[in-house]
CSV table of C-alpha atoms and ligand atoms in Angstrom, one decimal:
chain,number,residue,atom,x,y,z
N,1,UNK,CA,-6.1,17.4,-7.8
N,2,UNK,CA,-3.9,20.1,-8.9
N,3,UNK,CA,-6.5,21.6,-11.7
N,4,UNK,CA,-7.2,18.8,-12.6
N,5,UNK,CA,-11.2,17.1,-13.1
N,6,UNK,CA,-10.5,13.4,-12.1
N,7,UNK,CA,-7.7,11.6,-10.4
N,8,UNK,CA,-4.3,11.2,-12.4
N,9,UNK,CA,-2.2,7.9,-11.0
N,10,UNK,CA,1.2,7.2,-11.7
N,11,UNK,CA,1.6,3.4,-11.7
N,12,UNK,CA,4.8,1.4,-11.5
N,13,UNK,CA,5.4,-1.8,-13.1
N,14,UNK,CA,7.0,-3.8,-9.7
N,15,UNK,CA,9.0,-6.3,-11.1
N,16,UNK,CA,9.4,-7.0,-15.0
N,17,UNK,CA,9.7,-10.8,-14.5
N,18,UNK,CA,7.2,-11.3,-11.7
N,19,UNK,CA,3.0,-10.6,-12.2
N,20,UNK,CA,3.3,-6.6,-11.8
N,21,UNK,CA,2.5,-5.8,-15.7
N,22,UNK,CA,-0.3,-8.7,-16.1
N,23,UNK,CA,-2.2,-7.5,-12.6
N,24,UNK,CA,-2.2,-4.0,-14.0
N,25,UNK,CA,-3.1,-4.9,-17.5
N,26,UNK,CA,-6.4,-6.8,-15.8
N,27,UNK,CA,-6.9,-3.9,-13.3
N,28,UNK,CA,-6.8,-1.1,-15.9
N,29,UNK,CA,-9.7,-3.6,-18.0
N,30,UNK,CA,-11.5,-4.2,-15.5
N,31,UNK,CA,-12.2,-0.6,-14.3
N,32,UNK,CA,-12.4,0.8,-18.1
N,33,UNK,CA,-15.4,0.8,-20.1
N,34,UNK,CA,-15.1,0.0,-23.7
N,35,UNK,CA,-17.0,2.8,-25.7
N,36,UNK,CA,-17.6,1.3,-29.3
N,37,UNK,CA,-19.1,-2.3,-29.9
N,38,UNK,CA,-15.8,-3.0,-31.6
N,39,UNK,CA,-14.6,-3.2,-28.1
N,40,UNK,CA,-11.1,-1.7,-30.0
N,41,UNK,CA,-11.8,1.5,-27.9
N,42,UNK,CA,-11.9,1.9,-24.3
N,43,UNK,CA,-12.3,5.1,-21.9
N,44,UNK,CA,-10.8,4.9,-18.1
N,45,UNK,CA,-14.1,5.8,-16.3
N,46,UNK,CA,-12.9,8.2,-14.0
N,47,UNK,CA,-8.7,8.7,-14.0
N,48,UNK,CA,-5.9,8.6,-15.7
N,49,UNK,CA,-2.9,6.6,-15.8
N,50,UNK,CA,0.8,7.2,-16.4
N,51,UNK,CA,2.3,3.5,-16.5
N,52,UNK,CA,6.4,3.7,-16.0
N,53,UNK,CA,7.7,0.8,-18.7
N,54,UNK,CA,9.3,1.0,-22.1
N,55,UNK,CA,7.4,0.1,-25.1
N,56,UNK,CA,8.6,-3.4,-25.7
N,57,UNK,CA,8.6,-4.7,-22.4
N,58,UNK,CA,4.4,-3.9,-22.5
N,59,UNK,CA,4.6,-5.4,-26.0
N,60,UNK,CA,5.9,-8.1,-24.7
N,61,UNK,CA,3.9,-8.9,-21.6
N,62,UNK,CA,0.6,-8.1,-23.8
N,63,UNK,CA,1.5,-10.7,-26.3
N,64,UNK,CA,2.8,-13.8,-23.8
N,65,UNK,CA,-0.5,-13.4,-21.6
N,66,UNK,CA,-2.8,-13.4,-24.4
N,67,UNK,CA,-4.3,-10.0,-22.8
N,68,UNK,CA,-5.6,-6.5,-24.8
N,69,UNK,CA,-4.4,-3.1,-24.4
N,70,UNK,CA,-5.5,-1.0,-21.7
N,71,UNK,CA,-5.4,3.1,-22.3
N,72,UNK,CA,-2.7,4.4,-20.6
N,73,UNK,CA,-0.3,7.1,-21.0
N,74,UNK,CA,2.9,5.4,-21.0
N,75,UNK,CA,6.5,7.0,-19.9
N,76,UNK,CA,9.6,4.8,-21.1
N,77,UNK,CA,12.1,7.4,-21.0
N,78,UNK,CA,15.1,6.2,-18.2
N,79,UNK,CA,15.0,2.7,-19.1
N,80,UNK,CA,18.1,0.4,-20.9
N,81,UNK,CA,16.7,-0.4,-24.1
N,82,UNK,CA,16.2,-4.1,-25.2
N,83,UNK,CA,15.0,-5.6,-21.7
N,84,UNK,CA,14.1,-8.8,-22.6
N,85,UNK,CA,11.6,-10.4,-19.9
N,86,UNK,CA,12.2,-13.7,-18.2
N,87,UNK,CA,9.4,-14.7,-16.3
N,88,UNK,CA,10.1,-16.1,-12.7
N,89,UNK,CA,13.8,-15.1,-12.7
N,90,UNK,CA,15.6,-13.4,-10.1
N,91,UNK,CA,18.3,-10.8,-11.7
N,92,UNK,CA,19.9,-7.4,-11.0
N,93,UNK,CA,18.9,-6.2,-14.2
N,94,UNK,CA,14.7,-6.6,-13.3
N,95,UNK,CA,15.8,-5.1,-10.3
N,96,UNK,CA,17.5,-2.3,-11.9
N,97,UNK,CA,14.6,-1.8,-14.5
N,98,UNK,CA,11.6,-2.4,-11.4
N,99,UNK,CA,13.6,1.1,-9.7
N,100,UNK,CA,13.6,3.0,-12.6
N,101,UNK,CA,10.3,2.4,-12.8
N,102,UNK,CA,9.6,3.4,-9.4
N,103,UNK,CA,11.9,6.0,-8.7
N,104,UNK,CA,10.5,7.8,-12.2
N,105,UNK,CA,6.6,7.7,-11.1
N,106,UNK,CA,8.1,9.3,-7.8
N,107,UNK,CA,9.5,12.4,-9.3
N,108,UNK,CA,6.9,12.5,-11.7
N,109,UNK,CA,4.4,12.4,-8.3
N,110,UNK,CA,6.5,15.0,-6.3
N,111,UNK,CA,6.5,17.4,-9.3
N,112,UNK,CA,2.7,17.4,-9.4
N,113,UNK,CA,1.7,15.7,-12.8
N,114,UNK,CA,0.0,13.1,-10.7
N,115,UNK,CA,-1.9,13.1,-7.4
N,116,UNK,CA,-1.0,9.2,-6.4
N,117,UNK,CA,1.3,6.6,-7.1
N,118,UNK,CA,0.4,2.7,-7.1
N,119,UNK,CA,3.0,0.3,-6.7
N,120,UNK,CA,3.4,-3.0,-8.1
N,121,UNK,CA,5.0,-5.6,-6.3
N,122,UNK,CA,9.2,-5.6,-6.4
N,123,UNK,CA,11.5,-8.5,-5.6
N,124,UNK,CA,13.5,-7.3,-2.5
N,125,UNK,CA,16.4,-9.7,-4.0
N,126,UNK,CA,16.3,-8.4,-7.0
N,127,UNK,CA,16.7,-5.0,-6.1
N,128,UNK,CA,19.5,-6.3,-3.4
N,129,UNK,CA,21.2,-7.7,-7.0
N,130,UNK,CA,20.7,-4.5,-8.2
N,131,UNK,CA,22.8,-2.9,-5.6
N,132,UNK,CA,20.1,-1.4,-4.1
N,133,UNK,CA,20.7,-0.8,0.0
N,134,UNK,CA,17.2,0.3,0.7
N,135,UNK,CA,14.4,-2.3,2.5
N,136,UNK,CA,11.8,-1.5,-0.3
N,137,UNK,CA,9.4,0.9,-1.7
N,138,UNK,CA,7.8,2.4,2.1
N,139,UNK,CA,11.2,3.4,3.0
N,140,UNK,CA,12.8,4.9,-0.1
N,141,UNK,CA,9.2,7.1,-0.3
N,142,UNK,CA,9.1,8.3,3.0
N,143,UNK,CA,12.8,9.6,2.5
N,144,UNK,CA,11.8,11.2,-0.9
N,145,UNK,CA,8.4,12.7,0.4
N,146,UNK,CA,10.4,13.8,3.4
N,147,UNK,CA,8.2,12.7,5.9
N,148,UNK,CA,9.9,12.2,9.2
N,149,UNK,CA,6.7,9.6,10.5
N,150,UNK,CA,4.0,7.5,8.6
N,151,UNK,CA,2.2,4.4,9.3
N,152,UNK,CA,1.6,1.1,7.0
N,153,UNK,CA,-1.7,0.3,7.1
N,154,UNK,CA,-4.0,-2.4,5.3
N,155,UNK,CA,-7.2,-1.8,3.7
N,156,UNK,CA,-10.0,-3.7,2.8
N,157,UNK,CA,-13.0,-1.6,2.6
N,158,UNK,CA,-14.0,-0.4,6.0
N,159,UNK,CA,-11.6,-2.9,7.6
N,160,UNK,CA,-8.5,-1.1,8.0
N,161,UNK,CA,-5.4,-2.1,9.9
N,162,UNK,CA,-2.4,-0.2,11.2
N,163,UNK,CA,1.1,-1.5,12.5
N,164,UNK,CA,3.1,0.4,15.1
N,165,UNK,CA,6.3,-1.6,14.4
N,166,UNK,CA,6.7,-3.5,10.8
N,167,UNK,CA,9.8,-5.1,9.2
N,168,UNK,CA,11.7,-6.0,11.9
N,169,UNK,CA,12.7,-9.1,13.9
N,170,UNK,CA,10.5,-10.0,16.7
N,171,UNK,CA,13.2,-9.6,18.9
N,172,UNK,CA,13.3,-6.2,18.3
N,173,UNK,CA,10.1,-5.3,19.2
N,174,UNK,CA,10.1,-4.8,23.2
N,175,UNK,CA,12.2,-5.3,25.7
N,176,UNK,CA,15.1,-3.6,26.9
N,177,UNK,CA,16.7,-2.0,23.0
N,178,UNK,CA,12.8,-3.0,21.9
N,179,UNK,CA,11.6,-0.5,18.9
N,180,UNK,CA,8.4,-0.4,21.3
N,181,UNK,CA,7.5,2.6,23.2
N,182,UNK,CA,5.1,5.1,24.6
N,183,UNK,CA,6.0,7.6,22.1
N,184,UNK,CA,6.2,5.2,18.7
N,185,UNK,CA,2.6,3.8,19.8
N,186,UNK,CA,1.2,8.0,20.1
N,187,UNK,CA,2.8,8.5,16.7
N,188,UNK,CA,1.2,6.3,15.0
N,189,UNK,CA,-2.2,6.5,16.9
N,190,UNK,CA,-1.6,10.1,15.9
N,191,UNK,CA,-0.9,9.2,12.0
N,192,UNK,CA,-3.9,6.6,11.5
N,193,UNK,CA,-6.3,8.8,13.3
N,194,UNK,CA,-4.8,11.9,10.5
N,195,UNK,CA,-5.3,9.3,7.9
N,196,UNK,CA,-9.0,8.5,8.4
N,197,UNK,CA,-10.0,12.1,9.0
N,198,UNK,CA,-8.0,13.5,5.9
N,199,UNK,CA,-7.9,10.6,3.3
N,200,UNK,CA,-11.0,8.5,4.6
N,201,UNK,CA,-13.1,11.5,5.0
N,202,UNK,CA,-14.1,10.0,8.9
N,203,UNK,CA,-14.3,13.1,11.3
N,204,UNK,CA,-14.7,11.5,14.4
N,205,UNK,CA,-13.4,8.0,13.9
N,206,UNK,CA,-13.5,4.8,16.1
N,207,UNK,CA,-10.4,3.5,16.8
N,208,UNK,CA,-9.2,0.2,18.6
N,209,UNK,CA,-5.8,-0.3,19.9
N,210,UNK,CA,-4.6,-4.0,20.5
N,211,UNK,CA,-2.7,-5.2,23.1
N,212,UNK,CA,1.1,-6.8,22.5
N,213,UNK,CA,1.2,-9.7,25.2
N,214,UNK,CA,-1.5,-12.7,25.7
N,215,UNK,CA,-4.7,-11.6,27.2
N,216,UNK,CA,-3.6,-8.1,27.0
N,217,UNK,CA,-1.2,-8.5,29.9
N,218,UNK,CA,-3.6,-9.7,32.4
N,219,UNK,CA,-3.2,-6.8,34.6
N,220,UNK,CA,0.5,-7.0,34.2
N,221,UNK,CA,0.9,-10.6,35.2
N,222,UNK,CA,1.7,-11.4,31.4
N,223,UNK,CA,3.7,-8.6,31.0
N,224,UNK,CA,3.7,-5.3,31.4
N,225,UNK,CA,3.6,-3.2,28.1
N,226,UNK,CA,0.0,-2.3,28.0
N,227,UNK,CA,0.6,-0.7,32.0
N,228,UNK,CA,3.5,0.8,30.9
N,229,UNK,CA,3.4,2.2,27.2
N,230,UNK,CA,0.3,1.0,25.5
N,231,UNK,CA,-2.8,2.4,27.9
N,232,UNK,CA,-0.9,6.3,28.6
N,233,UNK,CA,-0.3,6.0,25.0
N,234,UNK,CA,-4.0,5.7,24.5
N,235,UNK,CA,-4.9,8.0,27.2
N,236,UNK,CA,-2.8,10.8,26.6
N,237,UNK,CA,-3.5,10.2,21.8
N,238,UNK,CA,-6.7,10.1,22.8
N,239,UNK,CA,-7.1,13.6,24.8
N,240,UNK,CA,-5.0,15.3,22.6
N,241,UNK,CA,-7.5,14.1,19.3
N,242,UNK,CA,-10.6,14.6,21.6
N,243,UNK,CA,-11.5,10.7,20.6
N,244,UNK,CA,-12.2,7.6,22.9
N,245,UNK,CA,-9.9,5.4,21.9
N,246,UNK,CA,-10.8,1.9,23.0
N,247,UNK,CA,-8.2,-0.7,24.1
N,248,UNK,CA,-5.7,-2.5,24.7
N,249,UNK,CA,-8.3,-5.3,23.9
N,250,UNK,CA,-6.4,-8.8,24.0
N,251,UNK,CA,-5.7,-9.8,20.7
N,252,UNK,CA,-6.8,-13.3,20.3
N,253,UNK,CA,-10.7,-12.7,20.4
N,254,UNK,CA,-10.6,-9.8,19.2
N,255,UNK,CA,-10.8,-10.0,15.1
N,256,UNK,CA,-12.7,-14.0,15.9
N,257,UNK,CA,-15.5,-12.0,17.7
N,258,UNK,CA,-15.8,-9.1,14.9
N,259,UNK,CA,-15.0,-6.7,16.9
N,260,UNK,CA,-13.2,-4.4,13.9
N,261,UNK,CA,-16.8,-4.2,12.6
N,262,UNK,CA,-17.4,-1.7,15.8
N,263,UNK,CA,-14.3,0.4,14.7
N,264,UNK,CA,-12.7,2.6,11.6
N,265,UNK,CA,-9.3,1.3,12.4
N,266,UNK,CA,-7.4,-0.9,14.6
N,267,UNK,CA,-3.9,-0.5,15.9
N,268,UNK,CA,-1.9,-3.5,16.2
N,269,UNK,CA,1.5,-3.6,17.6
N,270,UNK,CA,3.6,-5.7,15.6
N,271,UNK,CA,3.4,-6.9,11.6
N,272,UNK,CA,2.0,-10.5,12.4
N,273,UNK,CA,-0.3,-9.6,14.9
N,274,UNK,CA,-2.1,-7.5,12.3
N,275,UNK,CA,-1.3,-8.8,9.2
N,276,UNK,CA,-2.5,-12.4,9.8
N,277,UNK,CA,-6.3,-11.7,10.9
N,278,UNK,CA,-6.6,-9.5,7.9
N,279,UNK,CA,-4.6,-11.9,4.9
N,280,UNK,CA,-7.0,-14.5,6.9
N,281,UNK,CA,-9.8,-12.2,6.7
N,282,UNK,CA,-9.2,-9.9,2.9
N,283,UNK,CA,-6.9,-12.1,1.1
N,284,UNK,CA,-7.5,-11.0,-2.6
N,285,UNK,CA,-8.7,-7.5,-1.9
N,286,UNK,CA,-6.9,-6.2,0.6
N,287,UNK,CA,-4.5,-2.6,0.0
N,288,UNK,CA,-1.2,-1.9,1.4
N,289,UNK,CA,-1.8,2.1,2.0
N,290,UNK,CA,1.1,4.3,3.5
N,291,UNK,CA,-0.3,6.8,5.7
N,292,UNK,CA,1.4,9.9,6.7
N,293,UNK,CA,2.8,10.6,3.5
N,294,UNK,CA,2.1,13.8,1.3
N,295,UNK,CA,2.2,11.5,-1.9
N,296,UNK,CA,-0.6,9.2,-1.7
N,297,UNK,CA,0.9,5.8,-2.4
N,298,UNK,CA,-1.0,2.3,-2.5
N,299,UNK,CA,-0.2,-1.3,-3.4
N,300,UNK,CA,-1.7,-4.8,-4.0
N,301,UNK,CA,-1.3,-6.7,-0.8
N,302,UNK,CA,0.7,-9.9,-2.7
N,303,UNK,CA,4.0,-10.0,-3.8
N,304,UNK,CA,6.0,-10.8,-7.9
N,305,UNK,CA,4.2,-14.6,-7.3
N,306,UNK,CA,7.0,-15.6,-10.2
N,307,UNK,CA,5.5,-19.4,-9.5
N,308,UNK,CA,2.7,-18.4,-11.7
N,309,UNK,CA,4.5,-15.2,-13.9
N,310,UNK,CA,3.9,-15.1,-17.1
N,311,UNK,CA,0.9,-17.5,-17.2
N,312,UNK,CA,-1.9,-15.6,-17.5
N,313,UNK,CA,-3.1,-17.0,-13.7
N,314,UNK,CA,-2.6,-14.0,-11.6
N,315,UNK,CA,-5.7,-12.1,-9.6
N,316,UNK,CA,-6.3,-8.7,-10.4
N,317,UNK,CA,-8.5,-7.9,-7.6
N,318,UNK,CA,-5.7,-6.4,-5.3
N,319,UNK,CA,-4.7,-4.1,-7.7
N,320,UNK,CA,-8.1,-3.1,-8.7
N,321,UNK,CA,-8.6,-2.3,-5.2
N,322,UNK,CA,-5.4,-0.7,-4.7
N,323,UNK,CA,-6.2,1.6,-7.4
N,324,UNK,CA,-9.9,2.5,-6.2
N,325,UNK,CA,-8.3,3.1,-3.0
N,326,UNK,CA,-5.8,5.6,-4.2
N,327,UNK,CA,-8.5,7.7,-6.6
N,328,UNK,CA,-10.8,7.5,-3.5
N,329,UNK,CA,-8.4,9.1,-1.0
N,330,UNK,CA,-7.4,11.6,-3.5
N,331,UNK,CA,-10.7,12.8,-4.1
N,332,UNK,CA,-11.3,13.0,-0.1
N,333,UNK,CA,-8.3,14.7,0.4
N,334,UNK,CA,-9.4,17.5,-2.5
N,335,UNK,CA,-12.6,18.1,-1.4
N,336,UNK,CA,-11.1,19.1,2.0
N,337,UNK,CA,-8.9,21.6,0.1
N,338,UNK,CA,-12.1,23.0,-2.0
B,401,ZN,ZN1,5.1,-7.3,5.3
């Protein structure tokens, strides 16, 4: 933690006109213990927050949800003054003022004043509006941590689920240009299994790898991924970790039967086929966690929700969670360090 005693996390505000502000307002009270009886006072338990927004904006937010002040350190500089907040509205300028937000608590992360950074949720359009050619927040980290693989995973206590391919169209997946191969599947076998030994602190973990096609292939009569890519993949990940990797289990019966509880991550090959049983499974407390990064990054597993911004209606669960997650992960990966 860089010298530091306890956990410093760099939040950004996602969105100005979408829930980002209220579910980190909630998130910050609900993991902060008030110290006098006044209840005016409050100490963060155990970390530290640097919250990327100007002033007013915070004002703002604070006084149109009814909500009390959290403690946090707060860093306006980089924003247009006068941003005036219009819940549920889709503009360039939120998108403009959601990346400043973000690409500040970056820098401030890659120059070591913080050990994470915790994302709240952006409007893609919004940044499109903005001018803004990158897909979102994964991408535009990866390039500015310089890693050159990472995995997105989901996390919901011991539940954790990672995705070989993500944003893409299903047509893209396999098939003859498919993003699907041999190699992709190793790297990230070889990026979760890093993950749960560095940030989850699992030495030996359990890991599961699904199949893509229905009933796993059935020996290759419904297709032949797993024969081709999917079981070498496992094989040859799984000699060169020294861990049995289990699978490609058919991915139907898998999650209805329980059978994550057996493992410390499972593999799934396409965003759906993950991302379904575990929304279905961890709705309001799942975490978005990029793995393979040297900035430890999390997010709340729910989107700007501008139907309800601005209304005081939002869950902070996710975003409690999300920033849990990222204190927990930095503490694992210090202790390995020390
Ligand atoms: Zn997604």
């Amino acid at each position: 933690m860089n010298g530091r005693d306890r956990p410093r996390i760099a939040i950004s505000c996602g969105d100005p006109n979408g829930i980002g502000l209220e579910v980190v307002f909630k998130a910050l009270t609900a993991t902060q213990r008030s110290v006098d009886s006044s209840g005016a006072d409050f100490e963060a338990t155990d970390f530290d927050v640097a919250l990327f927004a100007p002033e007013d904006v915070v004002r703002r937010h604070l006084a149109a949800l009814g909500l009390n002040r959290p403690v946090f350190e707060l860093f306006p500089d980089e924003f247009e003054s006068g941003y005036e907040t219009q819940f549920g509205e889709i503009t360039g300028r939120a998108g403009r003022f959601s990346m400043h937000s973000f690409e500040s608590a970056v820098a401030y992360c890659l120059e070591g004043h913080a050990d994470a950074i915790v994302t709240a949720p952006i409007s893609k359009e919004s940044i499109n509006l903005a001018g803004y050619q990158r897909p979102g927040h994964t991408e535009y980290l990866a390039a500015a941590a310089g890693a050159t693989t990472h995995a997105m995973m989901m996390v919901d206590n011991n539940f954790r689920v990672a995705l070989v391919t993500t944003h893409i169209p299903v047509s893209a997946i396999s098939g003859a240009s498919g993003l699907l191969t041999q190699d992709l599947i190793m790297d990230k076998l070889e990026t979760l299994i890093h993950a749960l030994r560095q940030d989850f602190g699992i030495l030996d973990p359990r890991i599961a790898v699904l199949g893509l096609n229905p009933h796993a292939g059935e020996g290759g009569h419904l297709g032949t991924e797993e024969t081709m890519m999917i079981s070498p993949a496992i094989q040859q990940s799984g000699k060169r970790s020294g861990l049995e990797i289990d699978g490609p289990f058919p991915a139907d019966a898998f999650f209805g039967m329980r059978r994550q509880e057996g493992f410390d991550g499972v593999l799934a090959m396409y965003h759906d086929q993950g991302l379904i049983p575990f929304k279905a499974l961890s709705f309001e407390t799942g975490v978005n966690y990029t793995a393979g990064l040297s900035i430890v990054r999390t997010s709340p597993d729910h989107g700007t929700a501008f139907d309800i911004a601005g209304q005081n209606k939002a869950s902070s669960a996710s975003m409690e969670a999300a920033i849990m997650l990222a204190c927990d992960i930095v503490r694992n990966r210090a202790s390995q360090i020390n």
